[in-house]
Amino acid sequence: AIVVGVALSAITRVLASSPARAPKAPGTDGPASSAIPVSVNYHFHRACNYRCGFCFHTATSSTKLTLADAKEGLRRLANAGMRKINFSGGEPFLHAAHLGEMVAFCKAELGLESVSIVSNGSLITADWFASYAAHLDILAISCDSFDDDTNVLIGRGTPGRPQREIVEEIARLCQQYEVKFKINTVVCAHNADEDMADAILALRPFRWKVFQVLALEGENVGAGAKRDVTDLLITDDQFAAFLARHARTGVVVPESNAAMQNSYLILDEHMRFLNCTGGAKTPSRSILAVGVSAALADAGFDPAMFVHRKGMYDWSRPIQRSTKGLSPARYEQQTLEY
């Protein structure tokens, strides 16, 4: 049976506390949200060492909060019901020590059920694992192709270091330190016809998130955008064909544009929720300024789609390896049903 540190009641509470309504214009006054931020994605800075052509969270600012401010925001989220935090960027390992301290804080002090990171993998070191892996549940590596020429076209290539080599090394580190290993892939015009199945089966991720490339105004399309994703977009049929080709891996978790756009609670570098309902990323007020509930009311979050896309899953490492020095009560594991 799948066991995780989160109960079915959490899903019910999210849905029950989030009545369907038209999203309020971000930044306007209005009632606080009663939704629970069960799973939050914190993009704590925007800088990156890659230039993926489809990137929808580009380097539009150089802001990075102090560690003290970040911890305060994370504590507020935990007090509001957050159970899982995912750290992303930009490339989070550009600030590896800062990242590590947040990871340790969320597990050792806040006692979150799941702490995860999404990274391109190019800057991860064995030393970082030795220092912080005890506090990490999941490491997801963005890998869109195992063909070096394709990665160069996408903008994800590392000169002199094949992508497969990077991913294999991180998979080995995850196995050594008992961190759940995950792969994220964005399907675009450059890799839509690729067959990655054999490589995925060899790498054995516990979960493979496969996204349809998404256009967002102001990020990768339209006036002021740092990318132009137009030539990389694919049809729904192309996405379906990619999924069918890889079904035999048994670990695919697909996300179409419809499933992806409003089903994530995305927190930006200012700790503002990003509302994507209008096809762009419109920021809420910061949780540091107005609190979690007031900011969450601006988020445009679709909790029903969050559950539909299996946003709650087996997201904790085994209890005996993740709770050393922590309160066991925070890690009571129960069977999860979708």
CSV table of C-alpha atoms in Angstrom, one decimal:
chain,number,residue,atom,x,y,z
A,1,ALA,CA,0.0,0.0,0.0
A,2,ILE,CA,1.1,3.5,-0.6
A,3,VAL,CA,1.8,5.3,2.6
A,4,VAL,CA,2.5,9.0,3.1
A,5,GLY,CA,2.4,11.5,5.9
A,6,VAL,CA,-0.9,13.0,4.8
A,7,ALA,CA,-4.4,11.8,5.2
A,8,LEU,CA,-7.3,11.8,2.8
A,9,SER,CA,-9.0,14.3,5.1
A,10,ALA,CA,-6.5,16.9,4.0
A,11,ILE,CA,-7.8,16.6,0.4
A,12,THR,CA,-11.4,16.9,1.6
A,13,ARG,CA,-10.5,20.0,3.7
A,14,VAL,CA,-8.8,21.7,0.8
A,15,LEU,CA,-11.9,21.2,-1.5
A,16,ALA,CA,-14.4,22.0,1.2
A,17,SER,CA,-12.7,25.2,2.2
A,18,SER,CA,-12.2,26.5,-1.4
A,19,PRO,CA,-15.6,27.2,-2.9
A,20,ALA,CA,-15.7,27.7,-6.6
A,21,ARG,CA,-15.8,31.4,-7.5
A,22,ALA,CA,-14.3,33.8,-10.0
A,23,PRO,CA,-10.8,34.8,-8.9
A,24,LYS,CA,-10.6,38.2,-7.2
A,25,ALA,CA,-8.3,40.7,-8.9
A,26,PRO,CA,-4.9,40.3,-7.2
A,27,GLY,CA,-3.9,43.1,-4.9
A,28,THR,CA,-7.5,44.2,-4.2
A,29,ASP,CA,-9.1,44.2,-0.8
A,30,GLY,CA,-11.4,41.3,0.0
A,31,PRO,CA,-12.0,38.5,2.4
A,32,ALA,CA,-9.1,36.2,3.3
A,33,SER,CA,-9.1,32.7,1.8
A,34,SER,CA,-10.0,29.7,3.9
A,35,ALA,CA,-8.2,27.3,1.6
A,36,ILE,CA,-5.3,25.3,3.0
A,37,PRO,CA,-1.9,25.7,1.3
A,38,VAL,CA,-1.1,22.0,1.6
A,39,SER,CA,1.6,22.0,-1.1
A,40,VAL,CA,3.6,25.1,-2.0
A,41,ASN,CA,6.2,25.7,-4.7
A,42,TYR,CA,8.7,28.4,-3.6
A,43,HIS,CA,10.7,29.9,-6.5
A,44,PHE,CA,13.0,31.7,-4.1
A,45,HIS,CA,15.1,33.4,-6.9
A,46,ARG,CA,14.9,33.6,-10.7
A,47,ALA,CA,18.5,33.3,-11.9
A,48,CYS,CA,19.6,30.3,-13.9
A,49,ASN,CA,22.7,28.9,-15.6
A,50,TYR,CA,20.6,27.5,-18.4
A,51,ARG,CA,18.5,29.2,-21.1
A,52,CYS,CA,15.6,26.8,-21.8
A,53,GLY,CA,13.6,28.3,-24.7
A,54,PHE,CA,10.3,27.4,-23.0
A,55,CYS,CA,11.1,28.6,-19.5
A,56,PHE,CA,8.0,30.2,-17.9
A,57,HIS,CA,9.7,31.5,-14.8
A,58,THR,CA,12.5,33.7,-16.2
A,59,ALA,CA,15.0,36.1,-14.7
A,60,THR,CA,12.8,39.1,-14.5
A,61,SER,CA,14.3,40.2,-11.2
A,62,SER,CA,17.4,39.6,-9.1
A,63,THR,CA,15.6,39.5,-5.7
A,64,LYS,CA,16.4,36.9,-3.1
A,65,LEU,CA,15.1,37.3,0.4
A,66,THR,CA,17.4,37.0,3.4
A,67,LEU,CA,17.4,33.7,5.1
A,68,ALA,CA,15.6,35.2,8.1
A,69,ASP,CA,12.7,36.6,6.0
A,70,ALA,CA,12.4,33.3,4.0
A,71,LYS,CA,12.2,31.4,7.3
A,72,GLU,CA,9.5,33.7,8.6
A,73,GLY,CA,7.4,33.2,5.5
A,74,LEU,CA,7.9,29.4,5.6
A,75,ARG,CA,6.9,29.3,9.2
A,76,ARG,CA,3.7,31.3,8.4
A,77,LEU,CA,2.9,28.8,5.6
A,78,ALA,CA,3.4,25.8,8.0
A,79,ASN,CA,1.2,27.4,10.6
A,80,ALA,CA,-1.5,27.8,7.8
A,81,GLY,CA,-1.4,24.1,7.1
A,82,MET,CA,1.4,23.6,4.5
A,83,ARG,CA,2.6,20.0,4.5
A,84,LYS,CA,4.9,20.0,1.5
A,85,ILE,CA,7.4,22.6,0.3
A,86,ASN,CA,9.1,22.4,-3.1
A,87,PHE,CA,12.1,24.7,-3.7
A,88,SER,CA,12.7,25.8,-7.2
A,89,GLY,CA,14.1,28.8,-9.2
A,90,GLY,CA,15.7,29.7,-11.5
A,91,GLU,CA,18.2,27.1,-10.6
A,92,PRO,CA,18.1,26.7,-6.8
A,93,PHE,CA,21.7,25.4,-6.5
A,94,LEU,CA,23.1,28.7,-7.6
A,95,HIS,CA,22.5,29.5,-3.9
A,96,ALA,CA,23.3,26.1,-2.6
A,97,ALA,CA,24.0,27.0,1.1
A,98,HIS,CA,20.9,29.2,1.3
A,99,LEU,CA,18.9,26.4,-0.2
A,100,GLY,CA,20.3,23.9,2.2
A,101,GLU,CA,19.5,26.0,5.2
A,102,MET,CA,15.9,26.4,4.1
A,103,VAL,CA,15.7,22.6,3.5
A,104,ALA,CA,17.0,21.8,7.0
A,105,PHE,CA,14.7,24.5,8.6
A,106,CYS,CA,11.6,23.1,7.0
A,107,LYS,CA,12.3,19.5,8.1
A,108,ALA,CA,14.1,19.9,11.4
A,109,GLU,CA,12.2,22.9,12.8
A,110,LEU,CA,8.9,23.0,11.0
A,111,GLY,CA,8.6,19.2,10.7
A,112,LEU,CA,7.0,19.3,7.3
A,113,GLU,CA,6.0,15.9,5.8
A,114,SER,CA,7.8,16.6,2.6
A,115,VAL,CA,10.7,18.8,1.5
A,116,SER,CA,11.6,18.7,-2.2
A,117,ILE,CA,13.7,20.5,-4.8
A,118,VAL,CA,13.5,20.8,-8.5
A,119,SER,CA,16.9,21.4,-10.2
A,120,ASN,CA,18.6,21.1,-13.6
A,121,GLY,CA,21.2,19.0,-11.8
A,122,SER,CA,24.3,20.7,-13.2
A,123,LEU,CA,25.4,22.3,-9.9
A,124,ILE,CA,24.6,19.6,-7.4
A,125,THR,CA,27.5,18.2,-5.5
A,126,ALA,CA,28.2,15.2,-3.2
A,127,ASP,CA,29.3,17.6,-0.5
A,128,TRP,CA,25.8,19.2,-0.5
A,129,PHE,CA,24.2,15.8,-0.2
A,130,ALA,CA,26.4,15.0,2.7
A,131,SER,CA,25.4,18.2,4.5
A,132,TYR,CA,21.7,18.4,3.8
A,133,ALA,CA,20.3,15.2,2.3
A,134,ALA,CA,19.1,14.0,5.7
A,135,HIS,CA,16.4,16.7,5.6
A,136,LEU,CA,15.3,16.1,1.9
A,137,ASP,CA,12.5,13.8,0.8
A,138,ILE,CA,12.5,14.3,-3.0
A,139,LEU,CA,15.0,15.6,-5.5
A,140,ALA,CA,13.5,16.2,-9.0
A,141,ILE,CA,15.8,16.7,-12.0
A,142,SER,CA,14.6,18.5,-15.0
A,143,CYS,CA,15.6,16.3,-18.0
A,144,ASP,CA,13.9,16.9,-21.4
A,145,SER,CA,16.1,14.7,-23.6
A,146,PHE,CA,19.0,12.2,-23.5
A,147,ASP,CA,20.2,13.5,-26.8
A,148,ASP,CA,22.9,16.2,-26.4
A,149,ASP,CA,22.1,17.9,-29.6
A,150,THR,CA,18.4,18.2,-28.6
A,151,ASN,CA,19.4,19.6,-25.2
A,152,VAL,CA,21.5,22.3,-27.0
A,153,LEU,CA,18.5,23.2,-29.1
A,154,ILE,CA,16.3,23.5,-25.9
A,155,GLY,CA,18.9,25.5,-24.1
A,156,ARG,CA,19.6,22.9,-21.4
A,157,GLY,CA,23.0,21.6,-22.5
A,158,THR,CA,26.1,21.5,-20.2
A,159,PRO,CA,29.3,21.8,-22.4
A,160,GLY,CA,31.4,18.7,-22.1
A,161,ARG,CA,29.0,16.9,-19.8
A,162,PRO,CA,26.2,14.7,-21.3
A,163,GLN,CA,22.8,15.2,-19.7
A,164,ARG,CA,22.5,11.4,-19.1
A,165,GLU,CA,25.8,11.5,-17.1
A,166,ILE,CA,24.4,14.3,-14.9
A,167,VAL,CA,21.1,12.5,-14.2
A,168,GLU,CA,22.8,9.1,-13.6
A,169,GLU,CA,25.2,10.7,-11.0
A,170,ILE,CA,22.3,12.3,-9.1
A,171,ALA,CA,20.2,9.2,-9.2
A,172,ARG,CA,23.2,7.4,-7.6
A,173,LEU,CA,23.5,10.1,-4.9
A,174,CYS,CA,19.7,9.9,-4.2
A,175,GLN,CA,20.0,6.1,-3.8
A,176,GLN,CA,23.0,6.5,-1.5
A,177,TYR,CA,21.3,9.0,0.8
A,178,GLU,CA,17.9,7.5,0.5
A,179,VAL,CA,16.3,10.5,-1.1
A,180,LYS,CA,13.4,9.9,-3.5
A,181,PHE,CA,14.5,10.5,-7.1
A,182,LYS,CA,12.2,12.1,-9.6
A,183,ILE,CA,12.4,13.3,-13.2
A,184,ASN,CA,10.6,16.3,-14.7
A,185,THR,CA,10.3,16.6,-18.5
A,186,VAL,CA,8.7,19.3,-20.6
A,187,VAL,CA,7.5,18.1,-24.0
A,188,CYS,CA,8.1,20.7,-26.7
A,189,ALA,CA,8.7,20.7,-30.5
A,190,HIS,CA,12.3,19.6,-30.0
A,191,ASN,CA,11.7,16.4,-28.1
A,192,ALA,CA,8.1,15.5,-28.9
A,193,ASP,CA,9.2,12.6,-31.1
A,194,GLU,CA,11.9,11.3,-28.8
A,195,ASP,CA,11.7,7.9,-27.1
A,196,MET,CA,13.1,8.2,-23.6
A,197,ALA,CA,11.5,5.0,-22.2
A,198,ASP,CA,14.6,2.8,-22.0
A,199,ALA,CA,16.6,5.5,-20.2
A,200,ILE,CA,13.8,6.2,-17.8
A,201,LEU,CA,13.5,2.5,-17.0
A,202,ALA,CA,17.2,2.3,-16.3
A,203,LEU,CA,17.2,5.4,-14.1
A,204,ARG,CA,14.2,4.1,-12.1
A,205,PRO,CA,12.7,7.4,-10.8
A,206,PHE,CA,9.7,6.8,-8.5
A,207,ARG,CA,7.8,9.5,-10.4
A,208,TRP,CA,8.2,11.0,-13.8
A,209,LYS,CA,6.3,14.3,-14.3
A,210,VAL,CA,5.7,14.9,-18.0
A,211,PHE,CA,4.5,18.5,-18.8
A,212,GLN,CA,3.1,19.9,-22.0
A,213,VAL,CA,5.0,23.0,-22.8
A,214,LEU,CA,3.0,26.0,-21.5
A,215,ALA,CA,2.9,29.6,-22.8
A,216,LEU,CA,2.5,32.4,-20.1
A,217,GLU,CA,2.2,36.0,-21.0
A,218,GLY,CA,5.1,38.1,-19.9
A,219,GLU,CA,7.3,35.1,-19.2
A,220,ASN,CA,7.8,33.2,-22.5
A,221,VAL,CA,5.4,35.0,-24.8
A,222,GLY,CA,4.2,38.5,-25.4
A,223,ALA,CA,5.5,42.0,-24.7
A,224,GLY,CA,8.3,42.1,-22.2
A,225,ALA,CA,8.9,38.4,-22.2
A,226,LYS,CA,12.5,37.1,-22.0
A,227,ARG,CA,11.6,34.1,-24.1
A,228,ASP,CA,9.5,33.3,-27.2
A,229,VAL,CA,8.0,29.9,-26.8
A,230,THR,CA,5.9,30.1,-30.0
A,231,ASP,CA,8.0,27.7,-32.1
A,232,LEU,CA,8.2,25.2,-29.3
A,233,LEU,CA,4.5,24.7,-28.7
A,234,ILE,CA,3.0,21.4,-29.5
A,235,THR,CA,-0.6,20.1,-30.1
A,236,ASP,CA,-2.6,18.1,-27.7
A,237,ASP,CA,-2.3,15.2,-30.1
A,238,GLN,CA,1.5,15.4,-30.0
A,239,PHE,CA,1.5,15.4,-26.2
A,240,ALA,CA,-0.8,12.4,-26.2
A,241,ALA,CA,1.5,10.5,-28.5
A,242,PHE,CA,4.5,11.2,-26.3
A,243,LEU,CA,2.5,9.9,-23.3
A,244,ALA,CA,1.4,6.8,-25.2
A,245,ARG,CA,5.0,6.1,-26.3
A,246,HIS,CA,6.2,6.1,-22.7
A,247,ALA,CA,3.3,4.4,-20.9
A,248,ARG,CA,5.4,1.2,-20.5
A,249,THR,CA,7.6,3.0,-18.0
A,250,GLY,CA,4.8,2.8,-15.4
A,251,VAL,CA,5.9,6.0,-13.7
A,252,VAL,CA,4.5,8.8,-16.0
A,253,VAL,CA,2.4,11.5,-14.3
A,254,PRO,CA,1.1,13.6,-17.2
A,255,GLU,CA,0.2,17.3,-17.0
A,256,SER,CA,-1.5,19.0,-19.9
A,257,ASN,CA,-1.8,22.8,-20.1
A,258,ALA,CA,-5.3,22.5,-18.5
A,259,ALA,CA,-4.1,20.4,-15.6
A,260,MET,CA,-1.0,22.5,-14.9
A,261,GLN,CA,-2.0,26.2,-15.2
A,262,ASN,CA,-4.0,26.8,-12.0
A,263,SER,CA,-3.3,23.7,-9.9
A,264,TYR,CA,0.0,24.9,-8.4
A,265,LEU,CA,0.5,27.3,-5.5
A,266,ILE,CA,3.5,29.2,-6.8
A,267,LEU,CA,5.3,31.5,-4.5
A,268,ASP,CA,7.7,34.0,-6.1
A,269,GLU,CA,10.9,35.5,-4.8
A,270,HIS,CA,8.9,38.1,-2.8
A,271,MET,CA,6.8,35.4,-1.3
A,272,ARG,CA,3.8,36.4,-3.4
A,273,PHE,CA,1.4,33.8,-4.9
A,274,LEU,CA,1.3,33.9,-8.7
A,275,ASN,CA,-2.2,33.9,-10.2
A,276,CYS,CA,-2.1,32.2,-13.6
A,277,THR,CA,-5.8,32.2,-14.3
A,278,GLY,CA,-5.5,35.0,-17.0
A,279,GLY,CA,-2.7,33.3,-18.9
A,280,ALA,CA,0.0,35.4,-17.1
A,281,LYS,CA,1.6,35.4,-13.7
A,282,THR,CA,-0.1,38.1,-11.7
A,283,PRO,CA,1.3,38.5,-8.2
A,284,SER,CA,-0.7,38.6,-5.0
A,285,ARG,CA,0.3,40.6,-2.0
A,286,SER,CA,3.3,39.1,-0.1
A,287,ILE,CA,2.5,36.7,2.8
A,288,LEU,CA,5.2,38.7,4.7
A,289,ALA,CA,3.0,41.8,4.4
A,290,VAL,CA,-0.6,40.5,4.7
A,291,GLY,CA,-0.3,37.0,5.9
A,292,VAL,CA,-1.0,33.7,4.2
A,293,SER,CA,-4.8,33.7,4.1
A,294,ALA,CA,-5.1,37.2,2.6
A,295,ALA,CA,-2.4,36.4,0.0
A,296,LEU,CA,-4.0,33.1,-0.8
A,297,ALA,CA,-7.2,34.8,-1.7
A,298,ASP,CA,-5.4,36.3,-4.7
A,299,ALA,CA,-3.8,33.1,-5.9
A,300,GLY,CA,-6.4,31.8,-8.4
A,301,PHE,CA,-5.7,28.3,-7.1
A,302,ASP,CA,-7.8,25.4,-8.3
A,303,PRO,CA,-7.8,22.8,-5.5
A,304,ALA,CA,-10.0,20.3,-7.4
A,305,MET,CA,-7.5,20.2,-10.3
A,306,PHE,CA,-4.7,19.9,-7.8
A,307,VAL,CA,-6.2,16.7,-6.5
A,308,HIS,CA,-7.1,15.5,-10.1
A,309,ARG,CA,-3.5,15.8,-11.2
A,310,LYS,CA,-2.5,13.7,-8.2
A,311,GLY,CA,-0.8,16.6,-6.5
A,312,MET,CA,-0.9,14.6,-3.3
A,313,TYR,CA,1.1,11.4,-3.5
A,314,ASP,CA,3.8,9.3,-1.7
A,315,TRP,CA,5.9,12.3,-0.9
A,316,SER,CA,7.8,11.4,2.3
A,317,ARG,CA,10.9,9.3,2.6
A,318,PRO,CA,10.5,6.4,5.0
A,319,ILE,CA,9.7,7.5,8.6
A,320,GLN,CA,12.7,5.9,10.3
A,321,ARG,CA,15.1,7.9,8.0
A,322,SER,CA,13.3,11.3,8.1
A,323,THR,CA,12.4,11.9,11.7
A,324,LYS,CA,15.7,11.7,13.6
A,325,GLY,CA,15.5,14.3,16.3
A,326,LEU,CA,12.0,15.3,15.3
A,327,SER,CA,8.6,14.8,16.9
A,328,PRO,CA,7.2,11.5,15.7
A,329,ALA,CA,3.7,12.9,16.1
A,330,ARG,CA,4.4,15.2,13.1
A,331,TYR,CA,5.1,12.1,10.9
A,332,GLU,CA,2.2,9.8,11.6
A,333,GLN,CA,1.7,8.0,8.3
A,334,GLN,CA,-1.6,7.1,7.0
A,335,THR,CA,-2.8,5.5,3.7
A,336,LEU,CA,-3.5,8.0,1.0
A,337,GLU,CA,-6.4,7.6,-1.3
A,338,TYR,CA,-7.0,10.0,-4.2
